[in-house]
Coordinates of C-alpha atoms in Angstrom, one line a residue:
M107 CA 0.0 0.0 0.0
N108 CA 1.5 3.3 -1.1
A109 CA 2.0 6.1 1.5
P110 CA -0.2 9.2 1.0
E111 CA 1.4 12.0 -0.9
A112 CA 2.3 15.2 1.0
T113 CA 0.4 18.3 -0.1
P114 CA 2.6 21.3 -0.7
I115 CA 2.2 24.1 1.9
P116 CA 1.1 27.5 0.4
A117 CA 3.5 30.4 0.9
S118 CA 1.0 32.3 3.1
R119 CA 0.5 29.4 5.4
F120 CA 4.3 28.8 5.6
R121 CA 4.8 32.5 6.4
A122 CA 2.1 32.4 9.1
R123 CA 3.7 29.3 10.7
L124 CA 7.1 30.8 10.6
L125 CA 5.9 34.0 12.2
T126 CA 4.0 32.0 14.9
A127 CA 7.1 30.0 15.6
M128 CA 9.2 33.1 16.0
M129 CA 6.6 34.6 18.4
V130 CA 6.6 31.4 20.4
V131 CA 10.3 31.9 20.8
V132 CA 10.6 35.6 21.2
V133 CA 7.7 36.2 23.7
P134 CA 8.8 33.7 26.3
I135 CA 12.4 34.9 26.0
S136 CA 11.3 38.5 26.5
L137 CA 9.2 37.6 29.5
V138 CA 12.0 35.6 31.1
S139 CA 14.5 38.4 30.4
L140 CA 12.1 40.9 31.9
Y141 CA 11.6 38.7 35.0
F142 CA 15.4 38.3 35.7
A143 CA 16.1 42.0 34.8
E144 CA 13.5 43.2 37.3
R145 CA 14.8 40.8 40.0
Q146 CA 18.3 42.2 39.4
L147 CA 17.0 45.8 39.4
V148 CA 15.2 45.2 42.7
A149 CA 18.2 43.5 44.3
D150 CA 20.5 46.3 43.3
E151 CA 18.1 49.0 44.6
E152 CA 17.7 47.1 47.9
R153 CA 21.5 46.9 48.3
N154 CA 21.9 50.6 47.6
L155 CA 19.1 51.4 50.1
E156 CA 20.6 49.1 52.7
R157 CA 24.1 50.6 52.3
T158 CA 22.6 54.1 52.7
F159 CA 20.6 53.0 55.8
L160 CA 23.6 51.4 57.5
S161 CA 25.7 54.5 56.7
E162 CA 23.1 56.7 58.3
V163 CA 22.8 54.5 61.3
E164 CA 26.6 54.4 61.7
K165 CA 26.8 58.2 61.5
W166 CA 24.0 58.6 64.1
Q167 CA 25.6 56.1 66.5
G168 CA 28.9 58.0 66.1
E169 CA 27.2 61.1 67.3
R170 CA 25.6 59.1 70.2
E171 CA 29.1 57.9 71.2
L172 CA 30.3 61.5 71.3
R173 CA 27.5 62.4 73.7
E174 CA 28.1 59.4 75.9
N175 CA 31.8 60.2 76.1
G176 CA 31.0 63.8 77.1
L177 CA 28.6 62.4 79.8
F178 CA 31.4 60.0 80.9
V179 CA 33.8 62.9 81.5
R180 CA 31.1 64.9 83.3
T181 CA 30.1 62.2 85.7
R182 CA 33.6 60.7 86.3
S183 CA 34.2 62.8 89.5
L184 CA 30.7 62.0 90.7
I185 CA 31.2 58.3 90.4
R186 CA 34.4 58.5 92.5
A187 CA 33.1 61.0 95.1
P188 CA 33.6 59.7 98.6
K189 CA 30.5 61.4 99.8
L190 CA 28.4 59.7 97.2
H191 CA 29.9 56.3 98.1
A192 CA 29.3 57.0 101.8
V193 CA 25.6 57.4 101.0
L194 CA 25.4 54.4 98.7
E195 CA 27.2 52.0 100.9
P196 CA 24.8 49.9 103.0
S197 CA 23.7 51.9 106.1
D198 CA 20.5 52.6 107.8
G199 CA 18.6 55.6 106.4
A200 CA 21.6 56.8 104.3
E201 CA 19.6 56.5 101.1
N202 CA 17.4 59.4 102.3
R203 CA 20.3 61.8 101.9
L204 CA 21.4 60.4 98.6
Y205 CA 20.0 63.1 96.3
D206 CA 20.7 65.9 98.7
D207 CA 24.3 64.8 99.4
A208 CA 24.9 64.1 95.6
H209 CA 23.6 67.5 94.6
E210 CA 26.9 69.2 95.1
E211 CA 28.7 66.6 93.2
M212 CA 26.1 66.7 90.4
K213 CA 26.5 70.4 89.7
A214 CA 28.4 69.6 86.5
V215 CA 25.1 68.1 85.2
S216 CA 22.6 69.9 87.4
L217 CA 19.3 71.1 86.0
N218 CA 18.6 74.6 85.0
P219 CA 15.3 76.1 86.1
G220 CA 12.9 74.2 83.9
T221 CA 13.6 70.6 82.8
A222 CA 16.9 70.7 81.0
V223 CA 20.2 69.9 82.7
A224 CA 22.8 72.7 82.2
S225 CA 25.6 71.8 79.9
D226 CA 28.0 73.6 77.6
E227 CA 29.0 70.4 76.0
P228 CA 27.9 70.3 72.3
G229 CA 25.1 67.8 71.8
L230 CA 24.8 67.0 75.5
H231 CA 21.3 67.9 76.8
P232 CA 20.4 65.8 79.9
E233 CA 16.7 65.6 80.8
F234 CA 17.0 63.9 84.2
Y235 CA 19.1 61.7 86.3
R236 CA 18.2 59.0 88.9
F237 CA 20.1 56.4 91.1
L238 CA 19.3 52.7 91.1
A239 CA 19.9 50.6 94.1
P240 CA 21.9 47.3 93.9
S241 CA 18.5 45.5 93.3
G242 CA 18.0 47.5 90.1
K243 CA 15.1 49.5 91.5
V244 CA 15.0 53.3 91.4
V245 CA 16.1 55.0 94.6
P246 CA 13.1 57.4 95.2
I247 CA 13.6 61.1 95.8
P248 CA 12.5 61.8 99.4
P249 CA 9.5 64.1 99.7
R250 CA 11.5 66.6 101.8
T251 CA 14.0 67.1 99.1
L252 CA 13.7 70.7 97.9
E253 CA 12.8 71.5 94.4
P254 CA 13.3 68.0 93.0
R255 CA 12.0 68.9 89.6
Q256 CA 14.5 71.6 89.0
R257 CA 17.3 69.6 90.5
F258 CA 16.7 66.1 89.2
G259 CA 14.2 66.3 86.3
I260 CA 10.5 65.4 86.2
L261 CA 9.5 61.8 85.6
T262 CA 6.1 60.1 86.2
P263 CA 6.0 57.0 88.3
E264 CA 5.5 54.9 85.1
E265 CA 8.6 56.5 83.5
E266 CA 10.7 55.9 86.6
H267 CA 9.6 52.3 86.6
Q268 CA 10.9 52.0 83.0
L269 CA 14.4 53.0 84.3
E270 CA 14.6 49.8 86.4
I271 CA 16.6 46.8 85.3
P272 CA 16.6 43.2 86.5
H273 CA 20.0 43.6 88.2
V274 CA 22.9 46.0 88.4
P275 CA 25.2 45.6 85.4
S276 CA 29.0 45.5 85.3
S277 CA 29.1 47.7 82.2
Q278 CA 27.3 50.7 80.8
Q279 CA 23.8 50.0 79.5
I280 CA 21.8 51.9 76.8
G281 CA 18.1 52.2 76.7
Y282 CA 15.4 54.4 75.3
L283 CA 12.3 56.0 76.9
V284 CA 9.4 57.9 75.5
H285 CA 9.2 60.9 77.8
R286 CA 6.2 63.3 78.0
G287 CA 7.2 66.8 79.0
E288 CA 5.3 69.4 80.9
D289 CA 4.0 70.7 77.5
G290 CA 2.4 67.3 77.0
L291 CA 4.5 66.5 73.9
E292 CA 6.4 63.2 73.7
K293 CA 10.1 63.0 73.0
L294 CA 12.5 60.1 72.7
V295 CA 15.1 60.1 75.5
E296 CA 18.2 58.0 75.5
I297 CA 19.0 56.3 78.8
V298 CA 22.6 55.9 79.9
A299 CA 23.0 53.7 82.9
R300 CA 26.5 53.9 84.4
P301 CA 27.4 51.4 87.1
I302 CA 29.0 52.7 90.4
P303 CA 31.6 50.3 91.7
S304 CA 32.5 50.1 95.4
L305 CA 35.7 51.8 96.6
E306 CA 35.8 50.3 100.1
I307 CA 35.2 46.6 99.9
D308 CA 35.7 45.3 96.4
F309 CA 36.1 47.3 93.2
D310 CA 34.2 44.6 91.3
E311 CA 31.2 45.0 93.6
I312 CA 28.5 47.4 92.1
I313 CA 26.8 49.4 94.8
G314 CA 24.5 51.4 92.5
V315 CA 23.8 52.8 89.1
L316 CA 23.6 56.4 87.9
V317 CA 20.9 56.7 85.2
V318 CA 21.0 59.8 83.0
G319 CA 18.4 60.7 80.3
L320 CA 19.8 62.5 77.3
E321 CA 17.7 64.1 74.6
T322 CA 17.9 62.1 71.4
P323 CA 19.2 64.2 68.5
P324 CA 17.4 64.2 65.2
L325 CA 18.1 61.2 63.0
A326 CA 20.9 61.7 60.4
A327 CA 20.0 63.4 57.1
T328 CA 19.3 61.2 54.1
P329 CA 19.6 62.0 50.3
Y330 CA 16.3 60.3 49.7
T331 CA 13.1 62.3 49.7
G332 CA 9.9 61.2 51.3
I333 CA 11.7 58.8 53.7
L334 CA 9.9 57.9 56.9
R335 CA 12.1 57.4 60.0
G336 CA 11.5 56.5 63.6
V337 CA 12.4 54.2 66.5
W338 CA 10.6 51.0 67.2
L339 CA 10.3 50.6 70.9
G340 CA 8.0 48.3 72.9
G341 CA 5.8 47.4 70.0
R342 CA 5.4 51.1 69.0
L343 CA 7.0 53.2 66.3
F344 CA 8.0 56.6 67.7
G345 CA 8.5 59.2 65.0
P346 CA 7.2 62.8 65.6
S347 CA 7.3 63.6 61.8
I348 CA 5.3 60.4 60.8
P349 CA 1.6 61.0 60.3
E350 CA -0.6 58.9 62.5
E351 CA -2.2 56.9 59.7
T352 CA 1.2 56.2 58.2
R353 CA 2.6 55.2 61.6
V354 CA -0.2 52.7 62.1
A355 CA 0.5 51.1 58.6
L356 CA 4.2 50.8 59.4
E357 CA 3.6 49.4 62.8
A358 CA 1.3 46.7 61.4
E359 CA 4.0 45.7 58.8
L360 CA 6.7 45.6 61.5
K361 CA 4.6 43.4 63.8
R362 CA 3.9 41.1 60.8
V363 CA 7.5 40.5 59.8
G364 CA 9.1 40.7 63.2
T365 CA 12.5 42.2 64.0
D366 CA 14.8 39.2 63.4
S367 CA 16.2 40.4 60.1
R368 CA 17.5 43.7 58.9
A369 CA 15.2 44.0 55.9
G370 CA 11.6 44.1 57.2
G371 CA 9.1 43.9 54.3
S372 CA 7.2 46.6 52.5
A373 CA 4.3 48.9 53.3
T374 CA 2.1 51.0 51.0
V375 CA 1.8 54.6 52.2
D376 CA -0.4 57.1 50.2
G377 CA -0.2 54.7 47.2
V378 CA 3.6 54.5 47.3
T379 CA 5.4 51.3 48.2
H380 CA 8.1 51.7 50.9
R381 CA 10.9 49.3 51.6
I382 CA 11.5 49.0 55.4
F383 CA 14.9 48.5 57.1
R384 CA 15.7 48.3 60.8
Q385 CA 18.8 48.2 63.0
Q386 CA 19.0 47.6 66.7
L387 CA 20.4 50.6 68.6
N388 CA 21.2 48.9 71.9
P389 CA 22.3 45.3 71.3
G390 CA 23.1 43.3 74.4
S391 CA 21.4 45.9 76.7
L392 CA 19.4 45.0 79.8
Y393 CA 16.8 47.6 78.7
P394 CA 14.2 46.6 76.1
P395 CA 15.6 46.5 72.5
A396 CA 15.1 49.6 70.4
F397 CA 15.4 49.7 66.6
E398 CA 15.9 52.5 64.2
V399 CA 13.4 52.1 61.4
A400 CA 13.6 53.6 58.0
A401 CA 11.0 53.3 55.2
Y402 CA 12.4 54.3 51.8
P403 CA 9.9 55.1 49.0
L404 CA 10.4 53.0 46.0
T405 CA 9.3 55.7 43.5
T406 CA 12.6 55.7 41.8
L407 CA 12.6 51.9 41.6
E408 CA 9.1 51.8 40.2
S409 CA 10.0 54.4 37.6
R410 CA 13.0 52.4 36.5
R411 CA 10.9 49.2 36.4
R412 CA 8.4 50.9 34.1
Q413 CA 11.2 52.1 32.0
L414 CA 12.7 48.6 31.9
R415 CA 9.4 47.1 30.9
W416 CA 9.0 49.6 28.1
Q417 CA 12.5 48.8 26.9
V418 CA 11.9 45.1 27.0
A419 CA 8.5 45.5 25.3
G420 CA 10.0 47.8 22.7
A421 CA 12.8 45.4 22.1
G422 CA 10.3 42.5 21.8
V423 CA 8.2 44.5 19.3
L424 CA 11.3 45.3 17.3
V425 CA 12.3 41.7 17.3
L426 CA 8.8 40.6 16.2
L427 CA 8.8 43.2 13.4
G428 CA 12.2 42.0 12.3
A429 CA 10.9 38.4 12.6
F430 CA 7.9 39.4 10.5
G431 CA 10.1 40.9 7.8
A432 CA 12.5 38.0 8.0
S433 CA 9.6 35.6 7.8
S434 CA 8.2 37.3 4.7
Y435 CA 11.6 37.2 3.1
L436 CA 12.5 33.7 4.1
S437 CA 9.0 32.4 3.3
G438 CA 9.4 33.7 -0.2
R439 CA 12.8 32.1 -0.6
L440 CA 11.9 28.9 1.2
A441 CA 8.6 28.7 -0.6
R442 CA 10.5 28.3 -3.8
V443 CA 12.7 25.7 -2.2
V444 CA 9.6 23.9 -0.9
T445 CA 8.1 24.0 -4.4
D446 CA 11.3 22.6 -5.9
L447 CA 11.4 20.0 -3.1
A448 CA 7.7 19.1 -3.8
E449 CA 8.5 18.7 -7.5
A450 CA 11.6 16.7 -6.8
S451 CA 9.6 14.6 -4.3
A452 CA 7.0 13.9 -6.9
E453 CA 9.7 12.8 -9.3
D454 CA 11.3 10.7 -6.5
R455 CA 8.0 9.1 -5.8
A456 CA 7.5 8.3 -9.4
Q457 CA 11.0 6.7 -9.5
R458 CA 10.3 4.9 -6.3
H459 CA 7.1 3.5 -7.7
R460 CA 8.9 2.3 -10.8
A461 CA 11.7 0.8 -8.7
E462 CA 9.2 -0.9 -6.4
A463 CA 7.4 -2.3 -9.5
E464 CA 10.7 -3.5 -11.0
L465 CA 11.7 -5.0 -7.6
E466 CA 8.5 -6.9 -7.4
L467 CA 9.1 -8.2 -10.9
R468 CA 12.6 -9.2 -10.0
Q469 CA 11.4 -10.9 -6.8
E470 CA 8.8 -12.8 -8.8
D471 CA 11.5 -13.8 -11.3
L472 CA 13.8 -14.9 -8.5
A473 CA 11.0 -16.9 -6.8
R474 CA 10.2 -18.5 -10.1
A475 CA 13.9 -19.3 -10.7
A476 CA 14.1 -20.8 -7.2
R477 CA 11.0 -22.9 -7.7
F478 CA 12.3 -24.0 -11.1
S479 CA 15.7 -24.9 -9.7
A480 CA 14.2 -26.8 -6.9
D481 CA 11.7 -28.6 -9.2
A482 CA 14.3 -29.3 -11.8
S483 CA 16.8 -30.6 -9.3
H484 CA 14.1 -32.8 -7.7
Q485 CA 13.0 -34.1 -11.0
L486 CA 16.6 -34.9 -12.1
K487 CA 17.4 -37.0 -9.0
T488 CA 15.3 -39.9 -10.1
P489 CA 16.6 -40.3 -13.7
V490 CA 20.2 -39.8 -12.6
A491 CA 19.7 -42.5 -9.9
V492 CA 18.2 -44.9 -12.5
L493 CA 21.1 -44.1 -14.9
R494 CA 23.7 -44.8 -12.3
A495 CA 22.0 -48.1 -11.3
G496 CA 21.8 -49.1 -15.0
L497 CA 25.5 -48.3 -15.6
E498 CA 26.6 -50.2 -12.5
E499 CA 24.5 -53.3 -13.6
L500 CA 25.9 -53.0 -17.1
A501 CA 29.5 -52.9 -15.8
H502 CA 29.0 -56.2 -14.0
G503 CA 27.3 -57.9 -16.9
E504 CA 28.8 -60.8 -18.9
G505 CA 30.9 -60.3 -21.9
I506 CA 32.1 -56.8 -20.9
T507 CA 35.7 -56.2 -21.8
P508 CA 38.1 -54.4 -19.4
A509 CA 38.2 -51.3 -21.7
T510 CA 34.4 -51.1 -21.8
A511 CA 34.2 -51.6 -18.0
E512 CA 36.6 -48.7 -17.5
E513 CA 34.5 -46.4 -19.7
I514 CA 31.4 -47.4 -17.8
S515 CA 33.1 -46.7 -14.5
A516 CA 34.0 -43.2 -15.8
L517 CA 30.3 -42.7 -16.6
V518 CA 29.3 -43.8 -13.1
Q519 CA 31.7 -41.2 -11.7
Q520 CA 30.1 -38.5 -13.8
T521 CA 26.6 -39.5 -12.5
G522 CA 28.1 -39.1 -9.0
R523 CA 29.2 -35.6 -9.9
L524 CA 25.8 -34.9 -11.4
S525 CA 24.1 -36.1 -8.2
G526 CA 26.3 -33.8 -6.1
I527 CA 25.4 -30.8 -8.3
I528 CA 21.7 -31.7 -7.9
E529 CA 22.0 -32.0 -4.1
D530 CA 23.8 -28.6 -3.9
L531 CA 21.2 -26.9 -6.1
L532 CA 18.4 -28.3 -4.0
L533 CA 20.1 -27.0 -0.8
L534 CA 20.7 -23.6 -2.4
S535 CA 17.1 -23.4 -3.6
R536 CA 15.9 -24.1 0.0
I537 CA 18.2 -21.4 1.3
D538 CA 17.0 -18.9 -1.2
A539 CA 13.4 -19.7 -0.4
G540 CA 14.0 -19.4 3.3
R541 CA 12.9 -22.9 4.0
L542 CA 16.1 -24.3 5.4
A543 CA 15.5 -24.7 9.2
L544 CA 18.6 -25.3 11.4
V545 CA 18.7 -27.3 14.6
M546 CA 21.3 -25.3 16.4
G547 CA 23.6 -26.8 19.0
P548 CA 27.3 -27.1 20.0
V549 CA 29.5 -28.5 17.3
N550 CA 33.1 -29.5 17.8
L551 CA 34.8 -27.7 14.9
T552 CA 38.2 -29.3 15.7
D553 CA 36.7 -32.7 14.9
L554 CA 35.1 -31.5 11.7
F555 CA 38.4 -30.1 10.4
A556 CA 40.3 -33.2 11.5
G557 CA 38.0 -35.5 9.5
A558 CA 38.2 -33.1 6.5
L559 CA 42.0 -33.1 6.6
D560 CA 42.0 -36.9 6.7
D561 CA 39.9 -37.0 3.5
V562 CA 42.3 -34.5 1.9
G563 CA 45.1 -36.9 2.5
V564 CA 43.5 -39.6 0.3
M565 CA 42.6 -37.3 -2.5
P566 CA 44.5 -38.0 -5.8
G567 CA 47.6 -35.8 -6.0
A568 CA 47.4 -34.7 -2.4
E569 CA 50.0 -37.1 -1.1
S570 CA 52.8 -34.5 -1.2
I571 CA 50.9 -31.7 0.5
A572 CA 52.0 -30.8 4.0
I573 CA 49.2 -30.4 6.5
E574 CA 49.5 -27.9 9.5
N575 CA 46.6 -28.2 11.9
E576 CA 46.9 -25.5 14.6
L577 CA 43.3 -25.8 15.9
P578 CA 43.0 -26.1 19.7
P579 CA 41.1 -29.1 21.0
G580 CA 37.5 -28.7 21.9
L581 CA 36.8 -25.7 19.7
N582 CA 33.0 -25.6 19.9
V583 CA 30.7 -23.4 17.7
L584 CA 26.9 -23.0 17.5
G585 CA 25.3 -24.6 14.5
E586 CA 24.0 -27.8 12.8
R587 CA 26.8 -30.4 12.3
R588 CA 25.9 -31.7 8.8
Y589 CA 25.7 -28.2 7.3
L590 CA 28.9 -27.0 9.0
A591 CA 30.6 -30.2 7.7
L592 CA 29.7 -29.0 4.2
V593 CA 31.3 -25.7 4.8
V594 CA 34.5 -27.3 6.2
Q595 CA 34.6 -29.9 3.4
N596 CA 34.3 -27.3 0.6
L597 CA 37.1 -25.2 2.2
M598 CA 39.4 -28.1 2.5
E599 CA 38.7 -29.6 -0.9
N600 CA 39.4 -26.2 -2.5
A601 CA 42.6 -25.8 -0.5
A602 CA 43.8 -29.2 -1.8
K603 CA 42.5 -28.9 -5.4
Y604 CA 44.0 -25.5 -6.0
N605 CA 47.4 -26.2 -4.3
R606 CA 50.7 -26.9 -6.0
P607 CA 52.5 -30.2 -5.7
G608 CA 54.6 -30.3 -2.5
G609 CA 52.6 -27.4 -1.2
R610 CA 51.2 -26.7 2.2
I611 CA 47.7 -26.3 3.9
R612 CA 47.6 -24.4 7.2
V613 CA 44.5 -24.3 9.4
A614 CA 44.5 -21.9 12.5
A615 CA 41.8 -20.4 14.7
R616 CA 41.3 -17.6 17.2
E617 CA 38.4 -16.3 19.3
A618 CA 37.2 -12.6 19.3
E619 CA 34.1 -11.0 20.7
G620 CA 32.1 -14.2 21.0
M621 CA 33.1 -15.4 17.5
V622 CA 35.4 -18.1 16.3
E623 CA 37.5 -17.1 13.3
V624 CA 39.2 -20.1 11.4
T625 CA 41.6 -19.3 8.6
V626 CA 42.4 -21.9 5.8
E627 CA 45.5 -21.1 3.9
N628 CA 47.2 -22.9 0.9
T629 CA 50.2 -22.3 -1.3
G630 CA 48.5 -22.5 -4.7
R631 CA 48.6 -20.0 -7.5
P632 CA 47.0 -16.6 -6.8
I633 CA 43.5 -16.0 -7.9
P634 CA 43.4 -13.2 -10.5
P635 CA 42.0 -9.9 -9.1
E636 CA 39.1 -9.8 -11.7
V637 CA 38.1 -13.3 -10.5
Q638 CA 38.3 -12.4 -6.7
A639 CA 35.5 -10.0 -7.1
R640 CA 33.0 -12.8 -8.1
I641 CA 34.7 -15.7 -6.4
F642 CA 31.5 -16.4 -4.3
E643 CA 29.1 -16.2 -7.2
R644 CA 27.4 -19.4 -8.3
F645 CA 29.2 -21.4 -11.0
S646 CA 32.2 -19.2 -10.7
R647 CA 35.6 -21.0 -10.9
G648 CA 38.7 -19.7 -9.1
A649 CA 41.1 -21.1 -11.8
V650 CA 39.3 -21.1 -15.1
G651 CA 41.0 -23.2 -17.7
E652 CA 42.8 -25.5 -15.3
N653 CA 42.2 -29.2 -15.3
V654 CA 40.6 -29.1 -11.9
P655 CA 37.4 -30.9 -11.1
G656 CA 34.5 -28.7 -9.9
Y657 CA 31.4 -26.9 -11.0
G658 CA 31.6 -23.5 -9.1
L659 CA 28.9 -24.0 -6.4
G660 CA 31.1 -25.0 -3.4
L661 CA 32.2 -21.5 -2.2
N662 CA 28.8 -20.0 -2.8
L663 CA 27.1 -22.8 -0.8
A664 CA 29.7 -22.6 2.0
R665 CA 29.2 -18.8 2.4
E666 CA 25.4 -19.0 2.4
L667 CA 25.5 -21.7 5.1
A668 CA 28.0 -19.7 7.1
R669 CA 25.8 -16.6 7.0
L670 CA 22.7 -18.8 7.8
H671 CA 24.6 -19.8 11.0
G672 CA 25.1 -16.1 12.0
G673 CA 28.7 -15.9 10.6
D674 CA 30.4 -15.3 7.3
L675 CA 33.0 -16.5 4.9
R676 CA 35.4 -14.2 3.1
L677 CA 38.5 -14.2 1.0
V678 CA 41.2 -12.6 3.1
E679 CA 44.0 -12.4 0.5
S680 CA 45.4 -14.2 -2.6
N681 CA 49.0 -13.5 -3.8
D682 CA 52.2 -15.2 -4.8
H683 CA 52.6 -16.5 -1.2
G684 CA 49.2 -18.3 -1.2
T685 CA 45.5 -17.9 -0.7
R686 CA 43.8 -17.5 2.6
F687 CA 40.1 -17.8 3.4
E688 CA 38.5 -17.0 6.8
V689 CA 35.2 -18.4 8.1
R690 CA 33.6 -16.8 11.2
L691 CA 31.1 -18.7 13.4
R692 CA 29.4 -18.0 16.7
R693 CA 31.2 -19.5 19.7
A694 CA 29.1 -22.0 21.7
V695 CA 28.8 -21.0 25.4

C-alpha cells in the first residue's frame, strides 16, 4: 500500500507558521528576560538602600558615642566622690540623703530652672538623672528634698519604673524612653545607665547605678526624599514627623514580619510602596531593645521598572517586526525551495514506484527461478539414480571387456558428480526460499576439520601436500553439524585442489568478541583480481582453464551456510605467497 502523498504548503501558510514559531520563541524569551532583569534591578536597589541606611545608622551612632563620652567625662568625678559612696554604701537611712548629698557633686550636670540639665558640651542635653539601688530598683527622691524637679528632672512613676533593670550591670547600658514633657509633647530620650563600683570593699562590687536621660538628637539626614524614619520601641513606632495613619501602617507591617532580620518587608503609604529597614540601637542591653526604622519610598525603583518594561517590550516588538520581515523574506525564498522540493519529491515518488514495481518483478523472477531450480533438481534426482544403477549393472554384466568396463566406470563417476550438483542446487534453492531450518547446538569444529583433513590426505595428487593443523582441541561453535561439515569440506577440498605439488595447507583459529575465526591457507597459484570480485558467485571457478574438477557451487554454498549460522566466509588475500580464506562462526557457550 503506497504512502499518502504530502500536499505542498502554500507560501502564506508557511509565512504564518514561521511568524508564529518566532513569536513562540521571542515572547517567552522576552518575559524571562524581563523577569530576571526586574529581579536584578530590585536586588541592586535594595542593596543601595541598605548601604545608605547602614551608613546613616553608623553616623547617628557615632554622634551618640560622642554624647556618651561627654557624659562619661562629666560624671567621672561624681562616680568617684567619697561622699556619694558613703551614701550608697549599706547603712540605715543613708539613702534618704542620697540626692541631697549628691547634689553638690552633680553640679556639673545639674538642671537649670525648667527641665533641662545645664551643659556647655555640644550635643549634651540631659533631661533627668536617677540612682538605682543594687537591686536594680529606682532610689526614690525623698519628699522633703527641695525643688526635686528643678534639680533632678521630672518623671512620672511609670517612667521611673521603666528605668529599672533586673540587676545592676557591670558595664554601661543603653536604653530608650518615650518621655512626656510638661507641655504634653512626647520626645524620645536616650537612657545611659552607668554602674557605680564600690571603693571600700571590692572594686568589682557594684553598689548602685547612675541613670542619666539624654535628649535624642534628630536622625541623620538622608539623600532620599519622602523617607519615613523612627524608633521601634516596645511594639510602637516613635517618630514625631510620621503621620498617625502612616505610623499605624508601618507598625502593622513591622509586627507582621518581626525584627529578626535587617530587611523588614514593604508597606504602602499614600499609594507609594516603601521598603522597610531596621537596625537595633542597643544590642546586648538590659533595657528593652530599640530599633531604628527607615521606610524608603520606591518611587525611583518603580520608575526604573516601568522604563525597563517599556524597553523590553519595545525590544520584543522590534524583534517581532524583524521576525515578520525576515519571515516574509524567508518564506518567499523557502517557498520556492519547498516548491522545488515538492516537484523533486513527486519525481522521486515516481521513480520509487517504478523501482518498487521493478523490484516486485525481480522478486517474482527470483521466486520462479528458485522454484524452477528446486523442481528441476528434484525431477533430475530420479533419472540420474536410474542411470547410475543401470550403468553399474551393465559394468558387472557378462561379456564386458576391461576397456568397456573402464569407460562405464567413468560414466558412473560423472553420474556421481551430477548427483552432487543436484544436491547442492536443492540445498541452495531451499536457502533462497528461506525454507532451510537449522537445529542449532554445540558442534566440535576441531573434529570436523580433523575429518576433512584426513579426507584430503587420500585425494588424488594430495600425497605430497603438508598439513599444518593448529586448531585447539574442543573448539565448539553453535550450528547444525551436517551443514557445518559441508562448509569445512568445501574449504578443505578447494585448498587441496588449487594447491601446487609439494605445497602446504595451514588451518588456524582464534576467538574474538564471542566469535570463532578459522583461517584456511594454501600455497597455490594466486586468484586473479578480476576473479576475486566474483569468487563467491554461483558457477564461478577460481582457476578457469585448469584441469581441476568442480562446478563452481562450493564456495557460494559454503558462504550461504556460514551466514545462515550467523557468521560469514570471506577471501582474506590471494597473492604469490598463497591464498587465505576466513570463516567466522558463533562460539558455543
